Amino acid sequence: MTKPRFSLLSGSSGPVQAGPEPGVVRIPLRGHSTKTIKKKAPVNPGTLVAEHPGTSVGDAHSPILGVVADVTDAEVVITAGPAQPAKEGEAAPTAPAVAPVPLDGLSRDDLKKALKSLGVSTSAFAKAPLLVVNGLNPEPGTHIAEALLAQCRETLEKGLALVQKLVEPPSVVLAVPAGSAATLHGCTVKQLSPVYPSSLNPLVVKAVTGKESMNGVTVVSVMDLYGVGRVAETGLPLTETVLTVGDKALLVKVGTPLADVLAQAGVAPEPCDRVVVGGPLRGKAVASTDAGVAKGDYALTVVPAAAFPPVTDKACINCGECVLVCPSRILPGFITRFVEFKLFDKAKEYHIEACMECGLCGYACTARRPLMQFIRLGKQTLELQASALTACRLQGE
């Protein structure tokens, strides 16, 4: 197989448009174990609906005026519109309006706490001597980074100011594709190859520093920078994300059903097409377009049924195509077979953790095996095993 070359340039720089106004939102909860709202409660835009126990994971908020229709471990469902009066002739119950939180002048620790309470995850903003802003589109078929750098520079720079306060870097580099004229205040610009997978963080760091190590470097994407910038501008919780859908970039409320977003973008999946959250190489197929958009989602892609041969459970045929395209120089065929047969220690021995999850191995696989999915399963299993071992040790102390 000829080594695939996927351009990260779309040539599209259309305006970031407002997404649909949903009649219902389904806010995904990912470890937000403390629910702060109950069924039938009225909510305003920005009302806190669930807290995350982690100190650096953002809390969840309502993006709309409405009434809570359901609360589960997986999501909070809110129906748009004012609450109905409890009794005829009485005013409808209302939720308190959400006041902006002033962020100027906060110390680093207080700023981290304030951002978490406003729905921003700060785990990626560790102190480091070098901050790299990844300004490349995350995958082929997406153009969100191009759109934000071209049209939302002021918001990005407000976000960058807050991130710099957390990271405290002596120097900041903006990494952009070769030929781009994008700049941000205070950043040195580094132009990189616009060919995938050069947009992956480890490869961006290697291009900027010349080292195959992330030590001493904090990387933030322009999509995350935009989210922080929106919070900096408004002082209100982060309840939206920007998605590439077809040839459009849409500013979408978190929890908006995927079907509504596709309709707004004029994209109509045919039967047996796959709807993927993310790009075509790294994204995750969804079972239903009723699911809500999650914070941090950056693309919604429809893969036509006839575009690629279907993934199968066939055995590896040792063709080696996955090895030829792997940017991490590991052996995806070996590793995925270890995972398939639950030999997780062997997968670790063959450096499964070095996989950058670019998806190229699965694209190149002659047998059409789900290689990246096997690797993700192996990593998750090893993490769970490590957590369980740590818990046992703590109980024994």
JSON list of C-alpha atoms in Angstrom, two decimals, residues 104-192:
[
{"chain": "A", "resi": 104, "resn": "ASP", "atom": "CA", "xyz": [-9.26, 39.45, 36.71]},
{"chain": "A", "resi": 105, "resn": "GLY", "atom": "CA", "xyz": [-6.83, 39.68, 39.58]},
{"chain": "A", "resi": 106, "resn": "LEU", "atom": "CA", "xyz": [-7.28, 36.12, 40.83]},
{"chain": "A", "resi": 107, "resn": "SER", "atom": "CA", "xyz": [-4.23, 34.22, 42.05]},
{"chain": "A", "resi": 108, "resn": "ARG", "atom": "CA", "xyz": [-3.21, 31.11, 40.11]},
{"chain": "A", "resi": 109, "resn": "ASP", "atom": "CA", "xyz": [-4.89, 28.71, 42.56]},
{"chain": "A", "resi": 110, "resn": "ASP", "atom": "CA", "xyz": [-8.07, 30.77, 42.79]},
{"chain": "A", "resi": 111, "resn": "LEU", "atom": "CA", "xyz": [-8.20, 31.04, 39.00]},
{"chain": "A", "resi": 112, "resn": "LYS", "atom": "CA", "xyz": [-8.01, 27.25, 38.68]},
{"chain": "A", "resi": 113, "resn": "LYS", "atom": "CA", "xyz": [-10.90, 26.85, 41.12]},
{"chain": "A", "resi": 114, "resn": "ALA", "atom": "CA", "xyz": [-12.96, 29.52, 39.37]},
{"chain": "A", "resi": 115, "resn": "LEU", "atom": "CA", "xyz": [-12.42, 27.95, 35.94]},
{"chain": "A", "resi": 116, "resn": "LYS", "atom": "CA", "xyz": [-13.42, 24.52, 37.22]},
{"chain": "A", "resi": 117, "resn": "SER", "atom": "CA", "xyz": [-16.62, 25.97, 38.67]},
{"chain": "A", "resi": 118, "resn": "LEU", "atom": "CA", "xyz": [-17.25, 27.59, 35.27]},
{"chain": "A", "resi": 119, "resn": "GLY", "atom": "CA", "xyz": [-16.98, 24.28, 33.49]},
{"chain": "A", "resi": 120, "resn": "VAL", "atom": "CA", "xyz": [-13.38, 24.51, 32.22]},
{"chain": "A", "resi": 121, "resn": "SER", "atom": "CA", "xyz": [-11.09, 21.52, 32.71]},
{"chain": "A", "resi": 122, "resn": "THR", "atom": "CA", "xyz": [-7.63, 22.71, 33.71]},
{"chain": "A", "resi": 123, "resn": "SER", "atom": "CA", "xyz": [-5.77, 19.39, 33.90]},
{"chain": "A", "resi": 124, "resn": "ALA", "atom": "CA", "xyz": [-3.86, 20.19, 30.69]},
{"chain": "A", "resi": 125, "resn": "PHE", "atom": "CA", "xyz": [-2.64, 23.58, 31.98]},
{"chain": "A", "resi": 126, "resn": "ALA", "atom": "CA", "xyz": [0.30, 22.41, 34.09]},
{"chain": "A", "resi": 127, "resn": "LYS", "atom": "CA", "xyz": [3.22, 24.71, 34.86]},
{"chain": "A", "resi": 128, "resn": "ALA", "atom": "CA", "xyz": [5.93, 24.38, 32.21]},
{"chain": "A", "resi": 129, "resn": "PRO", "atom": "CA", "xyz": [8.82, 26.41, 30.74]},
{"chain": "A", "resi": 130, "resn": "LEU", "atom": "CA", "xyz": [7.28, 26.16, 27.26]},
{"chain": "A", "resi": 131, "resn": "LEU", "atom": "CA", "xyz": [3.65, 26.56, 26.19]},
{"chain": "A", "resi": 132, "resn": "VAL", "atom": "CA", "xyz": [2.76, 25.41, 22.68]},
{"chain": "A", "resi": 133, "resn": "VAL", "atom": "CA", "xyz": [-0.54, 26.43, 21.10]},
{"chain": "A", "resi": 134, "resn": "ASN", "atom": "CA", "xyz": [-1.47, 23.70, 18.62]},
{"chain": "A", "resi": 135, "resn": "GLY", "atom": "CA", "xyz": [-3.03, 25.62, 15.74]},
{"chain": "A", "resi": 136, "resn": "LEU", "atom": "CA", "xyz": [-3.32, 22.74, 13.28]},
{"chain": "A", "resi": 137, "resn": "ASN", "atom": "CA", "xyz": [-6.60, 21.09, 12.45]},
{"chain": "A", "resi": 138, "resn": "PRO", "atom": "CA", "xyz": [-6.85, 17.95, 14.58]},
{"chain": "A", "resi": 139, "resn": "GLU", "atom": "CA", "xyz": [-7.68, 15.59, 11.70]},
{"chain": "A", "resi": 140, "resn": "PRO", "atom": "CA", "xyz": [-8.18, 15.51, 7.95]},
{"chain": "A", "resi": 141, "resn": "GLY", "atom": "CA", "xyz": [-11.69, 16.65, 7.09]},
{"chain": "A", "resi": 142, "resn": "THR", "atom": "CA", "xyz": [-11.83, 19.17, 9.93]},
{"chain": "A", "resi": 143, "resn": "HIS", "atom": "CA", "xyz": [-11.19, 22.88, 9.62]},
{"chain": "A", "resi": 144, "resn": "ILE", "atom": "CA", "xyz": [-12.05, 24.18, 13.04]},
{"chain": "A", "resi": 145, "resn": "ALA", "atom": "CA", "xyz": [-8.55, 25.44, 13.91]},
{"chain": "A", "resi": 146, "resn": "GLU", "atom": "CA", "xyz": [-8.33, 27.38, 10.65]},
{"chain": "A", "resi": 147, "resn": "ALA", "atom": "CA", "xyz": [-11.72, 28.99, 11.27]},
{"chain": "A", "resi": 148, "resn": "LEU", "atom": "CA", "xyz": [-10.96, 30.04, 14.85]},
{"chain": "A", "resi": 149, "resn": "LEU", "atom": "CA", "xyz": [-7.51, 31.45, 14.07]},
{"chain": "A", "resi": 150, "resn": "ALA", "atom": "CA", "xyz": [-8.90, 33.41, 11.11]},
{"chain": "A", "resi": 151, "resn": "GLN", "atom": "CA", "xyz": [-11.99, 34.83, 12.80]},
{"chain": "A", "resi": 152, "resn": "CYS", "atom": "CA", "xyz": [-11.74, 34.66, 16.59]},
{"chain": "A", "resi": 153, "resn": "ARG", "atom": "CA", "xyz": [-8.30, 36.03, 17.32]},
{"chain": "A", "resi": 154, "resn": "GLU", "atom": "CA", "xyz": [-9.50, 38.39, 20.07]},
{"chain": "A", "resi": 155, "resn": "THR", "atom": "CA", "xyz": [-11.26, 35.57, 21.96]},
{"chain": "A", "resi": 156, "resn": "LEU", "atom": "CA", "xyz": [-8.25, 33.29, 21.56]},
{"chain": "A", "resi": 157, "resn": "GLU", "atom": "CA", "xyz": [-5.91, 35.94, 22.97]},
{"chain": "A", "resi": 158, "resn": "LYS", "atom": "CA", "xyz": [-8.16, 36.43, 26.01]},
{"chain": "A", "resi": 159, "resn": "GLY", "atom": "CA", "xyz": [-8.06, 32.69, 26.58]},
{"chain": "A", "resi": 160, "resn": "LEU", "atom": "CA", "xyz": [-4.30, 32.64, 26.10]},
{"chain": "A", "resi": 161, "resn": "ALA", "atom": "CA", "xyz": [-3.85, 35.32, 28.76]},
{"chain": "A", "resi": 162, "resn": "LEU", "atom": "CA", "xyz": [-5.62, 33.13, 31.34]},
{"chain": "A", "resi": 163, "resn": "VAL", "atom": "CA", "xyz": [-3.81, 29.96, 30.29]},
{"chain": "A", "resi": 164, "resn": "GLN", "atom": "CA", "xyz": [-0.45, 31.75, 30.57]},
{"chain": "A", "resi": 165, "resn": "LYS", "atom": "CA", "xyz": [-1.35, 32.70, 34.12]},
{"chain": "A", "resi": 166, "resn": "LEU", "atom": "CA", "xyz": [-1.79, 28.99, 34.93]},
{"chain": "A", "resi": 167, "resn": "VAL", "atom": "CA", "xyz": [1.17, 27.63, 32.97]},
{"chain": "A", "resi": 168, "resn": "GLU", "atom": "CA", "xyz": [3.56, 30.52, 33.74]},
{"chain": "A", "resi": 169, "resn": "PRO", "atom": "CA", "xyz": [5.73, 29.81, 30.66]},
{"chain": "A", "resi": 170, "resn": "PRO", "atom": "CA", "xyz": [8.75, 32.00, 29.81]},
{"chain": "A", "resi": 171, "resn": "SER", "atom": "CA", "xyz": [8.01, 31.38, 26.12]},
{"chain": "A", "resi": 172, "resn": "VAL", "atom": "CA", "xyz": [4.95, 30.59, 23.99]},
{"chain": "A", "resi": 173, "resn": "VAL", "atom": "CA", "xyz": [4.95, 29.09, 20.49]},
{"chain": "A", "resi": 174, "resn": "LEU", "atom": "CA", "xyz": [2.01, 29.05, 18.10]},
{"chain": "A", "resi": 175, "resn": "ALA", "atom": "CA", "xyz": [2.28, 26.01, 15.79]},
{"chain": "A", "resi": 176, "resn": "VAL", "atom": "CA", "xyz": [0.47, 26.50, 12.46]},
{"chain": "A", "resi": 177, "resn": "PRO", "atom": "CA", "xyz": [0.50, 24.74, 9.10]},
{"chain": "A", "resi": 178, "resn": "ALA", "atom": "CA", "xyz": [3.10, 25.92, 6.57]},
{"chain": "A", "resi": 179, "resn": "GLY", "atom": "CA", "xyz": [1.82, 28.89, 4.62]},
{"chain": "A", "resi": 180, "resn": "SER", "atom": "CA", "xyz": [-0.54, 30.12, 7.35]},
{"chain": "A", "resi": 181, "resn": "ALA", "atom": "CA", "xyz": [-0.48, 33.83, 8.22]},
{"chain": "A", "resi": 182, "resn": "ALA", "atom": "CA", "xyz": [-2.09, 33.26, 11.65]},
{"chain": "A", "resi": 183, "resn": "THR", "atom": "CA", "xyz": [-0.52, 34.92, 14.70]},
{"chain": "A", "resi": 184, "resn": "LEU", "atom": "CA", "xyz": [-1.39, 35.49, 18.36]},
{"chain": "A", "resi": 185, "resn": "HIS", "atom": "CA", "xyz": [-0.03, 38.25, 20.56]},
{"chain": "A", "resi": 186, "resn": "GLY", "atom": "CA", "xyz": [3.09, 37.22, 22.44]},
{"chain": "A", "resi": 187, "resn": "CYS", "atom": "CA", "xyz": [3.61, 34.01, 20.47]},
{"chain": "A", "resi": 188, "resn": "THR", "atom": "CA", "xyz": [6.53, 32.94, 18.33]},
{"chain": "A", "resi": 189, "resn": "VAL", "atom": "CA", "xyz": [5.14, 31.25, 15.21]},
{"chain": "A", "resi": 190, "resn": "LYS", "atom": "CA", "xyz": [6.38, 27.84, 14.09]},
{"chain": "A", "resi": 191, "resn": "GLN", "atom": "CA", "xyz": [5.17, 26.52, 10.76]},
{"chain": "A", "resi": 192, "resn": "LEU", "atom": "CA", "xyz": [4.77, 22.73, 10.46]}
]
